[in-house]
Each structure stands twice: as C-alpha cells, then as structure tokens.
Coordinates of C-alpha atoms and ligand atoms in Angstrom, one line a residue:
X1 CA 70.2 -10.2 -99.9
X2 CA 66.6 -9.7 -100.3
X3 CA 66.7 -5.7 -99.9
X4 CA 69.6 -3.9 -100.7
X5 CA 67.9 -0.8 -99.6
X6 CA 67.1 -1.5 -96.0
X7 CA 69.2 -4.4 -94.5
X8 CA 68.1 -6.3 -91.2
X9 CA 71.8 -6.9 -90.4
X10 CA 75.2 -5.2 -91.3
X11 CA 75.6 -9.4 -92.2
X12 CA 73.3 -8.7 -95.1
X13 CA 76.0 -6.4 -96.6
X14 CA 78.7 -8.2 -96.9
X15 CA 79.5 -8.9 -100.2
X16 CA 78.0 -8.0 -103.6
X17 CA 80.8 -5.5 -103.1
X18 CA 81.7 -2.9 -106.3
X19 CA 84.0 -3.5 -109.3
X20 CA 85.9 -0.5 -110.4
X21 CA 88.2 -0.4 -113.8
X22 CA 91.3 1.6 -113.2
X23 CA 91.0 3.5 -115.8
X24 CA 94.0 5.9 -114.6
X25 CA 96.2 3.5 -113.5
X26 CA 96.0 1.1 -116.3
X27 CA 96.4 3.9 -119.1
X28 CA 98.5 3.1 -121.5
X29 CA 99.1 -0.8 -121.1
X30 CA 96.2 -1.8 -123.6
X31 CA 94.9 -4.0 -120.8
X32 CA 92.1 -3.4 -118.7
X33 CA 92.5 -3.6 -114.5
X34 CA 89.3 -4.4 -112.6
X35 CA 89.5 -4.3 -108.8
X36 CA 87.1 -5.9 -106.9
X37 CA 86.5 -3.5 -103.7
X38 CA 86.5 -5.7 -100.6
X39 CA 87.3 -2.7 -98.8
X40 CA 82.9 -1.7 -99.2
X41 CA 82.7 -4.8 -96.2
X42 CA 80.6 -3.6 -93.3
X43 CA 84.3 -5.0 -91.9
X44 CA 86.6 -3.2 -94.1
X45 CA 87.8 -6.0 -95.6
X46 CA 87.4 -9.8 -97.6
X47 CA 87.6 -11.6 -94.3
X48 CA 84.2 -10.5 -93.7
X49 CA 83.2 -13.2 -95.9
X50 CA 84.8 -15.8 -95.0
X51 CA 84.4 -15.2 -91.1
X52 CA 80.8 -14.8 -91.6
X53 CA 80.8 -18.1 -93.8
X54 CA 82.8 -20.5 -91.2
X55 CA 79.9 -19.2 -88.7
X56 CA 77.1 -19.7 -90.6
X57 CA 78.2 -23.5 -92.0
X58 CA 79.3 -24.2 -88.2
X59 CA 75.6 -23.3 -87.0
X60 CA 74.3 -25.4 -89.9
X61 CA 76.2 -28.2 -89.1
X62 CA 75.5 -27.8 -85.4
X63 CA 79.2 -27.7 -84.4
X64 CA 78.5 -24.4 -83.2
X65 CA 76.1 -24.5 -80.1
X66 CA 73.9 -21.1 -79.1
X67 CA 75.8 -18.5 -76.5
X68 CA 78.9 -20.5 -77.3
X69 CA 82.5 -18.7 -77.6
X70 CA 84.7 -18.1 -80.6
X71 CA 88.6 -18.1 -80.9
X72 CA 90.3 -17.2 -84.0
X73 CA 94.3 -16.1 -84.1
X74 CA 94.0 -13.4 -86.5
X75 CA 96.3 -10.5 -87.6
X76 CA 93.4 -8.1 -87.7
X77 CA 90.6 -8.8 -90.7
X78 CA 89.0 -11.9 -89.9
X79 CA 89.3 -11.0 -86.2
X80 CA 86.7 -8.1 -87.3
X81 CA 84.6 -10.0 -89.8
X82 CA 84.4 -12.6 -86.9
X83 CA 83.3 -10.0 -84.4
X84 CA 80.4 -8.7 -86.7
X85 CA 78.9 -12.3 -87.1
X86 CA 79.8 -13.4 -83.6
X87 CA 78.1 -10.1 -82.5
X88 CA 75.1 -10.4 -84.4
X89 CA 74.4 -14.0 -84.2
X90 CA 75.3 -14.2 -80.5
X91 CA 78.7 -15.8 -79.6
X92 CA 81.2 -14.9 -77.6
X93 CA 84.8 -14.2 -79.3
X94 CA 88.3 -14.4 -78.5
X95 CA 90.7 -13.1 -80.6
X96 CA 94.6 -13.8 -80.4
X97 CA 97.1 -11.6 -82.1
X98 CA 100.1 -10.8 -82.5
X99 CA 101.5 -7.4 -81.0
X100 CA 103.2 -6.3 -84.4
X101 CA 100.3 -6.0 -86.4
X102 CA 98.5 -2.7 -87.0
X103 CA 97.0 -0.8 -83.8
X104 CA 93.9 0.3 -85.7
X105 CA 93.0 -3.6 -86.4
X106 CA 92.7 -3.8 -82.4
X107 CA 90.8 -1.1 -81.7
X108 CA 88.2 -2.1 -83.9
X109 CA 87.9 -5.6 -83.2
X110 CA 87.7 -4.3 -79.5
X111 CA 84.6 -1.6 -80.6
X112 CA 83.4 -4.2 -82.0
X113 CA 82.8 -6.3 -78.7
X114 CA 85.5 -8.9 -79.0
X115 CA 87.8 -9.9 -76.1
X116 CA 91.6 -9.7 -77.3
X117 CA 94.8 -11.8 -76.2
X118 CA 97.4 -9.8 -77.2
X119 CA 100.7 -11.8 -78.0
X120 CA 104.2 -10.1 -77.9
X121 CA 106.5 -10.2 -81.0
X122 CA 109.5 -12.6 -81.2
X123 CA 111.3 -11.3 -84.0
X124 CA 109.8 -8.8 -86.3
X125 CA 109.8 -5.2 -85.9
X126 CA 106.3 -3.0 -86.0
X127 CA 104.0 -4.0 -88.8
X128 CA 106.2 -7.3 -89.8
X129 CA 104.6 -10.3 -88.3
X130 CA 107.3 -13.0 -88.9
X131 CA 106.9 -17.0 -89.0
X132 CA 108.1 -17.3 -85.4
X133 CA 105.7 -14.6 -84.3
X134 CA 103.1 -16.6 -85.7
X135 CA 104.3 -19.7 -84.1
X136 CA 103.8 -18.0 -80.8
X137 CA 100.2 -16.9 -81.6
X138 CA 99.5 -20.6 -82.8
X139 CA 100.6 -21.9 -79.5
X140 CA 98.8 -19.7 -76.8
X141 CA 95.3 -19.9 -79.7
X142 CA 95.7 -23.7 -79.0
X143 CA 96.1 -23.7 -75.2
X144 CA 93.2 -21.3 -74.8
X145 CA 91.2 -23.4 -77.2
X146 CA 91.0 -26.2 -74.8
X147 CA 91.1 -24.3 -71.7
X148 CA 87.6 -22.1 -73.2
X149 CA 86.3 -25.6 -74.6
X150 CA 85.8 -22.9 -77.6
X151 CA 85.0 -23.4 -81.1
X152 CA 88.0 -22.4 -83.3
X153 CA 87.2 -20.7 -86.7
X154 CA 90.2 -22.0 -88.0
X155 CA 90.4 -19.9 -90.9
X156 CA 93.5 -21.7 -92.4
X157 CA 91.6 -24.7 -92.7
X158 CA 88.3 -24.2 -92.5
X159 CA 87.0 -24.7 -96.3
X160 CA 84.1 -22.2 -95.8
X161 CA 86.8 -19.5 -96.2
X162 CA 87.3 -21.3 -99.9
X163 CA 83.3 -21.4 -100.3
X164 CA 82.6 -17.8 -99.4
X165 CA 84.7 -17.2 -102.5
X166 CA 83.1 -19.3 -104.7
X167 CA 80.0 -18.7 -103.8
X168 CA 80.5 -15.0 -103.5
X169 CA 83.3 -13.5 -104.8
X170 CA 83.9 -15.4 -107.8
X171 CA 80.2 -15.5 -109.0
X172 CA 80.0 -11.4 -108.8
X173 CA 83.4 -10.6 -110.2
X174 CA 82.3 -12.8 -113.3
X175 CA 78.9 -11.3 -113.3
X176 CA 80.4 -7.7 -112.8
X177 CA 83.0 -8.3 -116.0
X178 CA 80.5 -10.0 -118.1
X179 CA 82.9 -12.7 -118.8
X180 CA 85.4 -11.0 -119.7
X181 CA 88.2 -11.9 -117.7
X182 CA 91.5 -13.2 -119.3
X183 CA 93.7 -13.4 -115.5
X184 CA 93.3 -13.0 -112.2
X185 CA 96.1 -12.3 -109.7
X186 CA 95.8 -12.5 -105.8
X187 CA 97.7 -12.5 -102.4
X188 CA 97.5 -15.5 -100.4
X189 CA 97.1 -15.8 -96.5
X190 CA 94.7 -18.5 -95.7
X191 CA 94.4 -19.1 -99.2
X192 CA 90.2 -18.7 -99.1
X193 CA 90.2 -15.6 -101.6
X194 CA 92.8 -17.5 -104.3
X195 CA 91.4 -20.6 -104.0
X196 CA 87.8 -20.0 -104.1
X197 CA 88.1 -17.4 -106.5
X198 CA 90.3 -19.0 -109.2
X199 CA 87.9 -22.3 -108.7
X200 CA 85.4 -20.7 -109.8
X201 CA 86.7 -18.5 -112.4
X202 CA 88.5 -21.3 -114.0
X203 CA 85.3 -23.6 -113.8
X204 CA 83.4 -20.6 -116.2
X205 CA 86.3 -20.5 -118.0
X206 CA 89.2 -22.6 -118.7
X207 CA 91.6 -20.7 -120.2
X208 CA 91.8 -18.1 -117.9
X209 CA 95.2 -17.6 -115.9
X210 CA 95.5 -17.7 -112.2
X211 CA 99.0 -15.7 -110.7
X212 CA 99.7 -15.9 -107.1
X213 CA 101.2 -12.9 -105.8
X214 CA 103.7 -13.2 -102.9
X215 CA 106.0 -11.0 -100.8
X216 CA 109.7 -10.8 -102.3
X217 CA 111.0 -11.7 -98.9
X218 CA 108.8 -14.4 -98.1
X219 CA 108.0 -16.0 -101.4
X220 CA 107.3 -20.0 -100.0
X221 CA 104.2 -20.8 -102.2
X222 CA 106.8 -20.4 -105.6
X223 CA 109.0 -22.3 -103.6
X224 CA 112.1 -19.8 -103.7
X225 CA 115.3 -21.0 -101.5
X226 CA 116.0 -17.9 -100.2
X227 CA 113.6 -16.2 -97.7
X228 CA 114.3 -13.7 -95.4
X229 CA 110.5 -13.8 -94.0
X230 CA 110.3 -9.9 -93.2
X231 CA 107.6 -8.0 -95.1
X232 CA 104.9 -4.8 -94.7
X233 CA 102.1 -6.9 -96.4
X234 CA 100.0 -8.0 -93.7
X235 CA 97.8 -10.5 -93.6
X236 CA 100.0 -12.9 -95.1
X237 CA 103.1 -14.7 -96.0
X238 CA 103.7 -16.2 -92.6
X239 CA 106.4 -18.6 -94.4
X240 CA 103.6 -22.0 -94.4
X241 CA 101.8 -23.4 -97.2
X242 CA 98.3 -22.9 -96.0
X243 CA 96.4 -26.5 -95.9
X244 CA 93.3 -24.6 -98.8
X245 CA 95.9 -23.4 -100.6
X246 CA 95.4 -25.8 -104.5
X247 CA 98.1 -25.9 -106.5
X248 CA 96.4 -27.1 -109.3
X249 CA 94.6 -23.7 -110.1
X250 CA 98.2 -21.7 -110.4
X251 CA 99.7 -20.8 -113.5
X252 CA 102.4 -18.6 -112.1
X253 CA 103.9 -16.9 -109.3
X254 CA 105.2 -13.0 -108.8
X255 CA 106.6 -11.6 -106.3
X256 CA 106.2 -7.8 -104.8
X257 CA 108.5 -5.9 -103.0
X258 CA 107.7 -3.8 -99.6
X259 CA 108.4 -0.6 -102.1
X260 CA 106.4 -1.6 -104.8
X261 CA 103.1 -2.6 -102.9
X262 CA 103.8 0.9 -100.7
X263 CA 104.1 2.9 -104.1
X264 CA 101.3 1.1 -105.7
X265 CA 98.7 1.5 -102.6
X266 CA 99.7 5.6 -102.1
X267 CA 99.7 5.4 -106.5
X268 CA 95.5 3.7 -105.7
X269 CA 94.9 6.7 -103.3
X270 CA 95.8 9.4 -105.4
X271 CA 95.3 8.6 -108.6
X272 CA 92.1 6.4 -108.1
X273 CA 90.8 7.1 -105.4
X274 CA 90.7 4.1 -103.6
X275 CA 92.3 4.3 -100.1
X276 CA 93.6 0.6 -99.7
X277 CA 96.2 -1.1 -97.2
X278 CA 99.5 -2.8 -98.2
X279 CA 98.3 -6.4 -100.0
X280 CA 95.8 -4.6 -102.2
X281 CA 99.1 -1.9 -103.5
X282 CA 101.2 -5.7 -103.7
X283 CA 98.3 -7.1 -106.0
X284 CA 97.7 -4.4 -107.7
X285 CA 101.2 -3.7 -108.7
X286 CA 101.1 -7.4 -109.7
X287 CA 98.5 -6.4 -112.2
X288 CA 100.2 -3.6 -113.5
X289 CA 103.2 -6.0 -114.4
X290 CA 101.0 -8.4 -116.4
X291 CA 99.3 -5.5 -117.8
X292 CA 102.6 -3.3 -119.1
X293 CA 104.2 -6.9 -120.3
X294 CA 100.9 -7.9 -121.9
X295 CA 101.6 -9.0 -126.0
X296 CA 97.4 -8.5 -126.2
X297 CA 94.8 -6.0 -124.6
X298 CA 93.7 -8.5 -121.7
X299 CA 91.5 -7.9 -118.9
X300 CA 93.2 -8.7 -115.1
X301 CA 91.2 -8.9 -112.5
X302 CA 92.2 -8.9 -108.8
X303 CA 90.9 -7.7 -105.1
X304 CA 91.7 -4.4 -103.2
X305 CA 91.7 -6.5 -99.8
X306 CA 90.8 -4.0 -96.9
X307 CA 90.6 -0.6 -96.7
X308 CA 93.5 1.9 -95.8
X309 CA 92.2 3.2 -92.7
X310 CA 93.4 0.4 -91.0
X311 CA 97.1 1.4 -91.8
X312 CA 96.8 5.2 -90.6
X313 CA 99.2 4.3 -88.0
X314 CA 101.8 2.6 -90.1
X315 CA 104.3 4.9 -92.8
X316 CA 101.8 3.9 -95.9
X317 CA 100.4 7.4 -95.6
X318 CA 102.6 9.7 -94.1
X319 CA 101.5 13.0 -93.3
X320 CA 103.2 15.7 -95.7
X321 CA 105.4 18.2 -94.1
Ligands
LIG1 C1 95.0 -7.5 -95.6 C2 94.8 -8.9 -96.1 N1 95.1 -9.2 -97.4 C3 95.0 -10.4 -97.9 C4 94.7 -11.5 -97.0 C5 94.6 -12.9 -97.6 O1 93.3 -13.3 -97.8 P1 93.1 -14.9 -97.8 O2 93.1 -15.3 -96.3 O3 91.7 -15.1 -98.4 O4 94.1 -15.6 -98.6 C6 94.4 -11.2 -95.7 C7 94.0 -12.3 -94.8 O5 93.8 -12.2 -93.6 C8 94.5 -9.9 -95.2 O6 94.2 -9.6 -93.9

C-alpha cells in the first residue's frame, strides 16, 4: 500500500497486519510465541486476504467479467472478506451458509451488502458445522452456481487463497520476526493460510518446522481412525482433505480439544489482551504445547485467525454472574 496513512479503499488495509509476542502467556517456557493478528483485517479476519486475492487474480485473468455476481459457500470469514472486495470492486455476491454457524458472521456479511442463502443444519447442534452439514451447503452452492451463471470463488481450490499467503502473510511474519522463526503451527480449513505460509517460510528457511493443528474430534488431515466430526472450532475441520492442502510441508500434527481452544482464547483475552474466536485459542494452545515441551528456547510462530466479536453470541465469553 502506497500510504498507510490515508487509504483509498478499506482493500488497501488488508494485510501488513501486527505481530505481537505473548509475553504473558509464554512466560516461563523459554520459548518465545509470536501471533500474527489477522483479527486487524478491515474484515476481522485472514479470509480477507485470500477473498480479496481470488477476486483480484479472477479480474486479471478475465474470468471475472464487470457487474458480474459472486457465490462462495462460506461459514462466515471469507463470506465477509468477499463482501468487502465484491463491494468495492463492483460484483454482486451470494453467500451460502450453513444455519449453525455463528449469528454475528451473518449479520455482518448482510451489513456488508451481500445476499445470503441460508442452509438448515443436518446434524450438528449450534456452532458445530458437521461434514454432512457441509455436504448440504456444497450441494445448493452448486445448483445456484449454474442457475446464477455466477463466478464461484471457490476458496477450497482456488490457489489464490495459497498465494495471498505467500505473498502476504509469509513475507511479513518473516520480516516482522527478523528470521527468527524456529516453527510455525496453524489450523487448516481451506488450507490457504498453512499452505502458503509454511511455503514460504520453509523456502527462507529449511529447517524450520511446520505443525498442523486439528480439532481432537475431527483430526482427518493426521489421518486418525476414529472421528466423531463434532467440534466449536469453526472455520474448519469439515472431515475432507482440502484439494491446497501439501503434505509435503508438514512435520507434525496436534490435535486441540473444544476445552483447550475455549480456555486458551478466554486465557488470550485476559491475559493478553487479544479478544480472538475459537481456532486462534486452538492454535495458540498448540503453541503453548510446543513451547512448555520445548528441550531449547525456540521461537513459534502462528495466526490469531479472526477476531472474538464474531463469537459474542456463542459460550466463548460468557457474561459473569
Ligand atoms: C475462524 C477461522 N479460522 C481458520 C480458518 C482456516 O483458514 P484457511 O482457510 O486459510 O485454512 C478459517 C477459514 O475460513 C476460519 O474461518
């Protein structure tokens, strides 16, 4: 952005996003924790990037035509970052979700001009978006595609979601650390933030570790037998192995449970300061692990993912009594 000062678009902020060190959090482990605040997206979240990325590259490419519409199936953050670009660079955009994720995601996808198909849950109860719920989504997205003649952002395979990482993320989190990263741990939905991320980071440097953090109950990227599919950590873990998902850049796999992501996310808030939702408490708690089980002072790096207003309406911050 050429001017950080005054910006000609809320398009020109997204990204170059702060880097905090949890200093309180990480006390006592020897290792350092820097958190990468995706949450500062106009947005309030990392989708921005990559829904700003997959309309850029289609306009490039001249896939996408001028005044034409936009469908995504989305559980919320990439149905927003989509509504700021499709907003500001002129599309129309349809967004299909499922009725179990968070109301707040709605309303602001709504405010932000978007037309919404709202699909009802199959299986999970509020806040747990299941496989089969997603299986439902997948199938109206897919009729409505064809019926609107629409262009489909496709997040789970469109590889702009990888580049906006490693062109973005990546590149600032190294510049932000000064090199001196030893891990990085992430959540993975579409896979964009992992992929592109660790790409890059491994490129700079080789010998730094890549974990991919995964709900307990729906842990299918490690490849564990047993999954139950239900989880609090939306956003991801719909039970598929997403199609920008590269195996190659993983050196390990941990899971989080519903409780330790919750703990960790209301442990961000009030010790930290940082208000996040339920994938930023699972990867932080993620980093914690590495950090307390650690046999040298290393530094772990990984992403607060969106921003906890978007959970007010959900038991991650429950109003004391
Ligand atoms: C809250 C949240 N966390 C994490 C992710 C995963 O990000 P990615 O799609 O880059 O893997 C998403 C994806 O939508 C999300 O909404």
């Amino acid at each position: 952005m050429p001017d950080r000062a005054i910006a000609n678009s809320v398009l020109d902020l997204i990204g170059n996003t702060p880097c905090v060190s949890l200093t309180a959090l990480a006390a006592g482990t020897g290792c350092r924790i820097l958190v990468k605040l995706e949450s500062a997206n106009p947005g309030l979240s990392v989708k921005d990037r990559a829904a700003n990325q997959i309309i850029a590259d289609a306009e490039r490419t001249g896939v996408l035509k001028p005044g034409a519409t936009v469908i995504e199936r989305t559980s919320g953050n990439m149905g927003t970052g989509l509504a700021l670009a499709c907003l500001r660079r002129g599309y129309k955009l349809v967004v299909v979700m499922s009725s179990g994720n968070s109301v707040e995601r709605r309303q602001m996808i709504a405010a932000l001009g978007a037309k919404i198909v709202l699909v009802p849950q199959v299986t999970g109860g509020p806040g747990e978006v299941t496989g089969a719920d997603l299986l439902e989504v997948e199938k109206v997205t897919d009729a409505l595609t064809k019926k609107l003649k629409a262009f489909r952002a496709d997040q789970f395979k469109n590889v702009s979601s990888v580049r906006a990482h490693e062109l973005g993320t990546g590149p600032e989190l190294w510049a932000q650390a000064k090199g001196k990263i030893d891990v990085f741990v992430s959540v993975v939905g579409s896979s964009g933030t992992f992929t592109g991320v660790s790409r890059f980071l491994k490129r700079k440097k080789p010998t730094l570790r890549c974990y991919v953090v995964e709900p307990k109950n729906a842990a299918i990227l490690s490849g564990k037998k047993r999954v139950a599919g239900r989880h609090k950590l939306q956003g991801l873990g719909y039970m598929e192995v997403p199609q920008l998902f590269d195996r190659s850049l993983v050196d390990g796999y941990l899971t989080v449970t519903d409780t330790e992501a919750v703990r960790t996310a209301r442990q961000l808030a009030k010790l930290e300061g940082i208000l996040c939702g339920f994938t930023s408490g699972g990867n932080v708690a993620a980093a914690l692990r590495i950090a307390r089980e650690a046999k040298r002072p290393l530094t772990i790096a990984t992403v607060i993912t969106d921003s906890g207003l978007k959970y007010l309406s959900t038991d991650l911050f429950p109003i004391p009594r």
